[in-house]
mmCIF file of C-alpha atoms and ligand atoms in Angstrom:
data_model
loop_
_atom_site.group_PDB
_atom_site.id
_atom_site.type_symbol
_atom_site.label_atom_id
_atom_site.label_comp_id
_atom_site.label_asym_id
_atom_site.label_seq_id
_atom_site.Cartn_x
_atom_site.Cartn_y
_atom_site.Cartn_z
ATOM 1 C CA MET A 1174 118.914 82.055 111.419
ATOM 2 C CA LEU A 1175 115.863 80.431 109.881
ATOM 3 C CA ASP A 1176 114.916 78.582 113.005
ATOM 4 C CA LYS A 1177 114.245 81.953 114.681
ATOM 5 C CA LEU A 1178 111.637 82.563 111.966
ATOM 6 C CA PHE A 1179 110.071 79.147 111.777
ATOM 7 C CA PHE A 1180 110.616 77.608 115.175
ATOM 8 C CA ARG A 1181 108.897 79.283 118.119
ATOM 9 C CA LYS A 1182 109.619 77.000 121.029
ATOM 10 C CA LYS A 1183 106.579 77.613 123.257
ATOM 11 C CA SER A 1184 107.988 75.695 126.196
ATOM 12 C CA HIS A 1185 110.261 72.758 126.720
ATOM 13 C CA GLU A 1186 107.649 70.025 126.968
ATOM 14 C CA GLN A 1187 105.297 71.395 124.342
ATOM 15 C CA LYS A 1188 105.731 70.604 120.672
ATOM 16 C CA TRP A 1189 107.694 72.938 118.446
ATOM 17 C CA ASP A 1190 105.358 75.420 116.812
ATOM 18 C CA LEU A 1191 106.437 75.560 113.214
ATOM 19 C CA ASP A 1192 104.735 78.084 110.913
ATOM 20 C CA ASP A 1193 104.655 75.627 108.010
ATOM 21 C CA ASN A 1194 106.492 72.982 106.002
ATOM 22 C CA ILE A 1195 107.675 70.723 108.834
ATOM 23 C CA PRO A 1196 108.544 67.271 107.416
ATOM 24 C CA SER A 1197 105.763 64.885 108.410
ATOM 25 C CA HIS A 1198 107.858 61.724 107.788
ATOM 26 C CA VAL A 1199 111.638 61.752 108.392
ATOM 27 C CA ALA A 1200 113.729 58.670 107.494
ATOM 28 C CA ILE A 1201 117.263 58.318 108.876
ATOM 29 C CA ILE A 1202 120.016 55.971 107.687
ATOM 30 C CA MET A 1203 122.007 55.716 110.910
ATOM 31 C CA ASP A 1204 125.588 55.126 109.757
ATOM 32 C CA GLY A 1205 128.994 55.545 111.354
ATOM 33 C CA ASN A 1206 128.967 53.657 114.672
ATOM 34 C CA GLY A 1207 132.012 51.574 113.687
ATOM 35 C CA ARG A 1208 134.110 54.501 112.443
ATOM 36 C CA TRP A 1209 133.173 56.561 115.478
ATOM 37 C CA ALA A 1210 134.590 53.777 117.688
ATOM 38 C CA ARG A 1211 137.688 53.227 115.508
ATOM 39 C CA LYS A 1212 138.532 56.971 115.639
ATOM 40 C CA ARG A 1213 138.618 56.628 119.437
ATOM 41 C CA ALA A 1214 140.437 53.270 119.415
ATOM 42 C CA LEU A 1215 137.328 51.762 121.024
ATOM 43 C CA PRO A 1216 135.706 48.410 120.142
ATOM 44 C CA ARG A 1217 132.882 48.609 117.548
ATOM 45 C CA ILE A 1218 130.455 47.577 120.261
ATOM 46 C CA ALA A 1219 131.171 50.899 122.039
ATOM 47 C CA GLY A 1220 130.026 52.664 118.864
ATOM 48 C CA HIS A 1221 126.756 50.765 118.800
ATOM 49 C CA HIS A 1222 126.238 51.452 122.496
ATOM 50 C CA GLU A 1223 126.750 55.177 121.915
ATOM 51 C CA GLY A 1224 124.539 54.934 118.839
ATOM 52 C CA MET A 1225 121.705 53.653 120.983
ATOM 53 C CA LYS A 1226 121.865 56.769 123.186
ATOM 54 C CA THR A 1227 121.502 58.829 120.028
ATOM 55 C CA VAL A 1228 118.423 56.787 119.009
ATOM 56 C CA ARG A 1229 116.747 57.723 122.294
ATOM 57 C CA LYS A 1230 117.679 61.427 122.058
ATOM 58 C CA ILE A 1231 116.519 61.756 118.445
ATOM 59 C CA VAL A 1232 113.227 59.914 119.055
ATOM 60 C CA LYS A 1233 112.389 62.393 121.853
ATOM 61 C CA GLU A 1234 113.431 65.428 119.817
ATOM 62 C CA ALA A 1235 111.489 64.288 116.736
ATOM 63 C CA ASN A 1236 108.390 63.917 118.920
ATOM 64 C CA ARG A 1237 108.996 67.392 120.410
ATOM 65 C CA ILE A 1238 109.385 68.972 116.956
ATOM 66 C CA GLY A 1239 106.052 67.417 115.919
ATOM 67 C CA ILE A 1240 107.381 65.004 113.271
ATOM 68 C CA LYS A 1241 104.629 62.406 112.611
ATOM 69 C CA VAL A 1242 106.683 59.403 111.419
ATOM 70 C CA LEU A 1243 110.350 58.622 112.104
ATOM 71 C CA THR A 1244 111.819 55.655 110.199
ATOM 72 C CA LEU A 1245 115.201 54.430 111.459
ATOM 73 C CA TYR A 1246 117.483 52.187 109.404
ATOM 74 C CA ALA A 1247 120.666 50.838 110.921
ATOM 75 C CA PHE A 1248 122.782 50.655 107.805
ATOM 76 C CA SER A 1249 125.358 47.930 107.779
ATOM 77 C CA THR A 1250 126.597 46.043 104.728
ATOM 78 C CA GLU A 1251 128.244 43.131 106.498
ATOM 79 C CA ASN A 1252 125.298 42.519 108.835
ATOM 80 C CA TRP A 1253 125.931 38.832 109.169
ATOM 81 C CA LYS A 1254 129.690 38.806 108.387
ATOM 82 C CA ARG A 1255 130.364 40.580 111.686
ATOM 83 C CA PRO A 1256 132.375 38.910 114.456
ATOM 84 C CA ARG A 1257 130.225 36.615 116.599
ATOM 85 C CA GLU A 1258 130.370 38.755 119.721
ATOM 86 C CA GLU A 1259 129.250 41.841 117.771
ATOM 87 C CA VAL A 1260 126.219 40.013 116.348
ATOM 88 C CA ASP A 1261 125.354 38.720 119.828
ATOM 89 C CA PHE A 1262 125.647 42.261 121.207
ATOM 90 C CA LEU A 1263 123.450 43.698 118.426
ATOM 91 C CA MET A 1264 120.752 41.130 118.969
ATOM 92 C CA LYS A 1265 120.597 42.029 122.666
ATOM 93 C CA LEU A 1266 120.136 45.738 121.851
ATOM 94 C CA PRO A 1267 116.443 45.702 120.951
ATOM 95 C CA GLY A 1268 115.444 43.874 124.134
ATOM 96 C CA GLU A 1269 117.513 46.193 126.330
ATOM 97 C CA PHE A 1270 116.334 49.259 124.403
ATOM 98 C CA LEU A 1271 112.694 48.294 124.832
ATOM 99 C CA ASN A 1272 113.067 47.214 128.462
ATOM 100 C CA THR A 1273 114.586 50.562 129.419
ATOM 101 C CA PHE A 1274 112.888 52.875 126.890
ATOM 102 C CA LEU A 1275 109.412 51.390 126.305
ATOM 103 C CA PRO A 1276 107.889 53.098 129.411
ATOM 104 C CA ASP A 1277 109.193 56.433 128.038
ATOM 105 C CA LEU A 1278 107.819 55.629 124.591
ATOM 106 C CA ILE A 1279 104.405 54.841 126.087
ATOM 107 C CA LYS A 1280 104.497 58.045 128.165
ATOM 108 C CA GLU A 1281 105.405 60.029 125.018
ATOM 109 C CA ASN A 1282 102.468 58.393 123.185
ATOM 110 C CA VAL A 1283 104.861 56.873 120.609
ATOM 111 C CA GLN A 1284 103.644 54.004 118.374
ATOM 112 C CA VAL A 1285 106.359 51.415 117.610
ATOM 113 C CA ARG A 1286 106.263 49.695 114.178
ATOM 114 C CA ILE A 1287 108.771 47.591 112.263
ATOM 115 C CA MET A 1288 109.310 46.952 108.543
ATOM 116 C CA GLY A 1289 111.501 44.147 107.205
ATOM 117 C CA LYS A 1290 112.103 40.532 108.019
ATOM 118 C CA LYS A 1291 112.007 39.821 111.722
ATOM 119 C CA GLU A 1292 112.317 36.045 111.107
ATOM 120 C CA LEU A 1293 116.118 36.261 111.163
ATOM 121 C CA LEU A 1294 116.083 37.761 114.660
ATOM 122 C CA PRO A 1295 116.475 35.562 117.758
ATOM 123 C CA ILE A 1296 113.178 34.547 119.356
ATOM 124 C CA HIS A 1297 113.753 36.726 122.464
ATOM 125 C CA THR A 1298 114.214 39.760 120.204
ATOM 126 C CA VAL A 1299 111.043 38.973 118.241
ATOM 127 C CA LYS A 1300 109.134 38.625 121.510
ATOM 128 C CA ALA A 1301 110.393 42.016 122.774
ATOM 129 C CA VAL A 1302 109.547 43.688 119.464
ATOM 130 C CA ASP A 1303 106.075 42.116 119.239
ATOM 131 C CA GLN A 1304 105.363 43.193 122.827
ATOM 132 C CA ALA A 1305 106.442 46.789 122.080
ATOM 133 C CA ILE A 1306 104.240 46.851 118.982
ATOM 134 C CA SER A 1307 101.190 45.530 120.814
ATOM 135 C CA GLN A 1308 101.735 47.792 123.866
ATOM 136 C CA THR A 1309 101.939 50.932 121.708
ATOM 137 C CA GLU A 1310 99.577 50.148 118.826
ATOM 138 C CA ASN A 1311 96.847 52.496 120.139
ATOM 139 C CA ASN A 1312 99.238 55.416 120.718
ATOM 140 C CA THR A 1313 98.541 58.391 118.477
ATOM 141 C CA GLY A 1314 101.818 60.373 118.713
ATOM 142 C CA LEU A 1315 105.036 59.854 116.768
ATOM 143 C CA ILE A 1316 105.130 56.614 114.742
ATOM 144 C CA LEU A 1317 108.586 55.100 115.351
ATOM 145 C CA ASN A 1318 109.230 52.714 112.445
ATOM 146 C CA PHE A 1319 112.332 50.471 112.611
ATOM 147 C CA ALA A 1320 113.653 48.961 109.397
ATOM 148 C CA LEU A 1321 115.200 45.613 110.255
ATOM 149 C CA ASN A 1322 116.811 43.250 107.745
ATOM 150 C CA TYR A 1323 115.132 45.478 105.183
ATOM 151 C CA GLY A 1324 115.978 45.760 101.486
ATOM 152 C CA SER A 1325 113.958 47.878 99.052
ATOM 153 C CA ARG A 1326 114.414 45.692 95.952
ATOM 154 C CA ASP A 1327 113.382 42.685 98.058
ATOM 155 C CA GLU A 1328 110.298 44.635 99.222
ATOM 156 C CA ILE A 1329 109.329 45.602 95.635
ATOM 157 C CA THR A 1330 109.940 42.053 94.391
ATOM 158 C CA ALA A 1331 107.628 40.680 97.100
ATOM 159 C CA ALA A 1332 104.979 43.249 96.073
ATOM 160 C CA VAL A 1333 105.200 42.212 92.391
ATOM 161 C CA LYS A 1334 104.953 38.560 93.385
ATOM 162 C CA ALA A 1335 101.843 39.217 95.515
ATOM 163 C CA ILE A 1336 100.223 41.187 92.689
ATOM 164 C CA GLY A 1337 101.042 38.367 90.242
ATOM 165 C CA THR A 1338 99.343 35.932 92.605
ATOM 166 C CA ASP A 1339 96.213 38.131 92.780
ATOM 167 C CA ILE A 1340 96.121 38.164 88.951
ATOM 168 C CA LYS A 1341 96.654 34.391 88.794
ATOM 169 C CA ASN A 1342 93.788 33.685 91.196
ATOM 170 C CA GLY A 1343 91.551 36.106 89.344
ATOM 171 C CA THR A 1344 91.116 38.744 92.063
ATOM 172 C CA LEU A 1345 93.016 41.368 90.046
ATOM 173 C CA ASP A 1346 93.044 42.338 86.366
ATOM 174 C CA PRO A 1347 96.306 43.876 84.993
ATOM 175 C CA SER A 1348 94.334 46.856 83.689
ATOM 176 C CA GLN A 1349 93.462 47.762 87.299
ATOM 177 C CA ILE A 1350 97.152 48.026 88.369
ATOM 178 C CA ASN A 1351 98.281 51.553 89.266
ATOM 179 C CA GLU A 1352 100.844 53.100 91.654
ATOM 180 C CA SER A 1353 98.610 52.600 94.691
ATOM 181 C CA THR A 1354 98.340 48.884 93.859
ATOM 182 C CA ILE A 1355 102.120 48.690 94.352
ATOM 183 C CA GLU A 1356 102.127 50.979 97.396
ATOM 184 C CA ASN A 1357 99.480 48.886 99.129
ATOM 185 C CA HIS A 1358 101.785 45.859 98.832
ATOM 186 C CA LEU A 1359 104.883 47.573 100.290
ATOM 187 C CA MET A 1360 105.967 47.274 103.933
ATOM 188 C CA THR A 1361 105.175 50.999 104.380
ATOM 189 C CA GLN A 1362 101.496 50.390 103.600
ATOM 190 C CA GLY A 1363 99.492 53.091 105.376
ATOM 191 C CA LEU A 1364 102.496 55.390 105.956
ATOM 192 C CA SER A 1365 103.092 58.584 103.949
ATOM 193 C CA ASP A 1366 106.338 58.723 101.931
ATOM 194 C CA PRO A 1367 109.366 60.250 103.707
ATOM 195 C CA ASP A 1368 109.533 64.038 103.145
ATOM 196 C CA LEU A 1369 113.142 64.158 104.347
ATOM 197 C CA LEU A 1370 115.901 61.526 104.278
ATOM 198 C CA ILE A 1371 118.914 62.062 106.558
ATOM 199 C CA ARG A 1372 122.078 59.973 106.223
ATOM 200 C CA THR A 1373 125.053 60.320 108.582
ATOM 201 C CA SER A 1374 128.796 59.579 108.306
ATOM 202 C CA GLY A 1375 129.392 61.154 104.909
ATOM 203 C CA GLU A 1376 128.053 58.307 102.781
ATOM 204 C CA VAL A 1377 126.053 59.727 99.853
ATOM 205 C CA ARG A 1378 124.159 56.614 98.760
ATOM 206 C CA LEU A 1379 120.700 55.110 99.235
ATOM 207 C CA SER A 1380 122.000 51.557 99.939
ATOM 208 C CA ASN A 1381 118.800 49.898 98.695
ATOM 209 C CA PHE A 1382 116.673 51.827 101.188
ATOM 210 C CA MET A 1383 113.004 52.813 100.453
ATOM 211 C CA LEU A 1384 113.742 53.297 96.714
ATOM 212 C CA TRP A 1385 110.028 53.590 95.804
ATOM 213 C CA GLN A 1386 109.042 55.747 98.774
ATOM 214 C CA LEU A 1387 111.924 58.263 98.454
ATOM 215 C CA ALA A 1388 110.968 59.271 94.874
ATOM 216 C CA TYR A 1389 110.162 62.883 95.865
ATOM 217 C CA SER A 1390 112.032 63.161 99.187
ATOM 218 C CA GLU A 1391 114.567 65.847 100.099
ATOM 219 C CA PHE A 1392 117.969 64.396 101.037
ATOM 220 C CA TRP A 1393 120.164 65.805 103.790
ATOM 221 C CA PHE A 1394 123.658 64.297 104.170
ATOM 222 C CA THR A 1395 126.104 64.998 106.992
ATOM 223 C CA GLU A 1396 129.688 63.947 107.710
ATOM 224 C CA VAL A 1397 128.726 63.520 111.371
ATOM 225 C CA TYR A 1398 128.947 59.926 112.619
ATOM 226 C CA TRP A 1399 125.661 58.635 114.083
ATOM 227 C CA PRO A 1400 126.869 58.568 117.714
ATOM 228 C CA ASP A 1401 127.674 62.290 117.393
ATOM 229 C CA PHE A 1402 124.345 63.183 115.723
ATOM 230 C CA SER A 1403 122.500 65.547 118.081
ATOM 231 C CA GLU A 1404 119.140 67.294 118.506
ATOM 232 C CA ASP A 1405 120.771 70.383 116.947
ATOM 233 C CA HIS A 1406 121.687 68.381 113.841
ATOM 234 C CA LEU A 1407 118.089 67.169 113.547
ATOM 235 C CA ARG A 1408 116.767 70.723 113.980
ATOM 236 C CA GLU A 1409 119.267 71.995 111.382
ATOM 237 C CA ALA A 1410 118.090 69.365 108.865
ATOM 238 C CA VAL A 1411 114.427 70.221 109.561
ATOM 239 C CA SER A 1412 115.132 73.987 109.305
ATOM 240 C CA GLN A 1413 116.901 73.549 105.952
ATOM 241 C CA PHE A 1414 114.026 71.348 104.770
ATOM 242 C CA ALA A 1415 111.542 74.081 105.777
ATOM 243 C CA GLN A 1416 113.618 76.553 103.745
ATOM 244 C CA ARG A 1417 113.618 74.495 100.545
ATOM 245 C CA GLY A 1418 110.417 74.901 98.480
ATOM 246 C CA ARG A 1419 109.237 71.437 97.480
ATOM 247 C CA ARG A 1420 108.218 71.043 93.817
ATOM 248 C CA PHE A 1421 106.940 67.407 93.439
ATOM 249 C CA GLY A 1422 108.027 67.478 89.773
ATOM 250 C CA GLY A 1423 106.337 70.846 89.119
ATOM 251 C CA VAL A 1424 108.241 73.958 87.926
HETATM 252 C C1 6TC B 2764 111.559 47.873 117.640
HETATM 253 C C2 6TC B 2764 113.078 47.782 117.620
HETATM 254 C C3 6TC B 2764 113.656 47.932 119.005
HETATM 255 O O1 6TC B 2764 113.355 46.483 117.071
HETATM 256 C C4 6TC B 2764 114.598 46.213 116.563
HETATM 257 C C5 6TC B 2764 114.925 44.878 116.443
HETATM 258 C C6 6TC B 2764 116.174 44.530 115.935
HETATM 259 C C7 6TC B 2764 117.087 45.505 115.659
HETATM 260 C C8 6TC B 2764 118.558 45.088 115.324
HETATM 261 N N1 6TC B 2764 118.778 45.510 114.012
HETATM 262 C C9 6TC B 2764 118.100 44.694 113.030
HETATM 263 C C10 6TC B 2764 118.962 43.564 112.634
HETATM 264 C C11 6TC B 2764 119.766 44.065 111.528
HETATM 265 N N2 6TC B 2764 121.027 44.186 111.751
HETATM 266 O O2 6TC B 2764 119.185 44.422 110.492
HETATM 267 C C12 6TC B 2764 119.399 46.668 113.667
HETATM 268 O O3 6TC B 2764 118.792 47.395 112.949
HETATM 269 C C13 6TC B 2764 120.757 47.056 114.134
HETATM 270 C C14 6TC B 2764 121.978 46.774 113.568
HETATM 271 N N3 6TC B 2764 122.928 47.441 114.246
HETATM 272 N N4 6TC B 2764 122.314 48.124 115.243
HETATM 273 C C15 6TC B 2764 123.067 48.962 116.222
HETATM 274 C C16 6TC B 2764 122.764 50.397 115.938
HETATM 275 C C17 6TC B 2764 122.336 51.211 116.985
HETATM 276 C C18 6TC B 2764 122.099 52.564 116.737
HETATM 277 C C19 6TC B 2764 122.257 53.066 115.457
HETATM 278 C C20 6TC B 2764 122.633 52.224 114.409
HETATM 279 C C21 6TC B 2764 122.888 50.879 114.645
HETATM 280 C C22 6TC B 2764 120.983 47.924 115.201
HETATM 281 C C23 6TC B 2764 119.981 48.608 115.987
HETATM 282 C C24 6TC B 2764 119.513 49.860 115.534
HETATM 283 C C25 6TC B 2764 118.546 50.546 116.271
HETATM 284 C C26 6TC B 2764 118.035 49.978 117.409
HETATM 285 S S1 6TC B 2764 116.824 50.587 118.474
HETATM 286 C C27 6TC B 2764 116.836 49.174 119.437
HETATM 287 C C28 6TC B 2764 117.757 48.323 118.981
HETATM 288 C C29 6TC B 2764 118.459 48.735 117.828
HETATM 289 C C30 6TC B 2764 119.467 48.060 117.126
HETATM 290 C C31 6TC B 2764 116.733 46.843 115.698
HETATM 291 C C32 6TC B 2764 115.491 47.189 116.191
#
């Protein structure tokens, strides 16, 4: 199989040595916690709890493979229409995750970033997130970028509004506007575009996620529910990515 050709695992703790074409930025729409739980007649909260274990496993494996940026988006349509106890549980997750996992993230030289609107999060969650960001901002390993309360059309609208303001106050002339003008106003400012997008649970949609940034990305969809997504699934997606020649609009 391809991974015999491309992946030479030097040793467990060292990074994967990939001949070429490893995706530098992988974005994952983590979907399927609820269905995973329903299939087992468990409460949805059990699905989220299992989903968190998968977050930790995949962060470590991505770092081992040598992926540079990992963007994680917890897809959920009815974010705020959920039952009260589920919302309360979800809002405790980041604090618990960071309390238990931040020492590991620091040891693995991971840099934590967020994109989206953190205003809607409870103050204790914002504090935990801000602390994780400040405690890892000088790390130079994997950039772990969480999309929270994120919507791509909202992000692009905010960019247009900011550019309009620059024009209005005379610091920008419309003739100077080009693609990097827009990119510099997006929440991913400074990050390369995702090379590979993975979405779990069989949904084949973008759900208003990184619409500008995914223009040339490879997409890899799997029926697997997020709690069941494993290091092997990530390696399979990366191997298949390595196998596909990328064309960037060329022939
Ligand atoms: C730096 C980081 C720790 O900060 C964060 C601050 C706030 C959030 C909460 N959150 C944003 C609010 C919203 N719903 O948009 C979600 O994304 C959300 C919605 N469901 N699940 C469960 C789930 C768990 C696992 C997989 C999918 C969904 C999550 C979720 C997702 C990943 C992780 S990793 C630590 C917590 C957590 C929670 C997230 C991160």
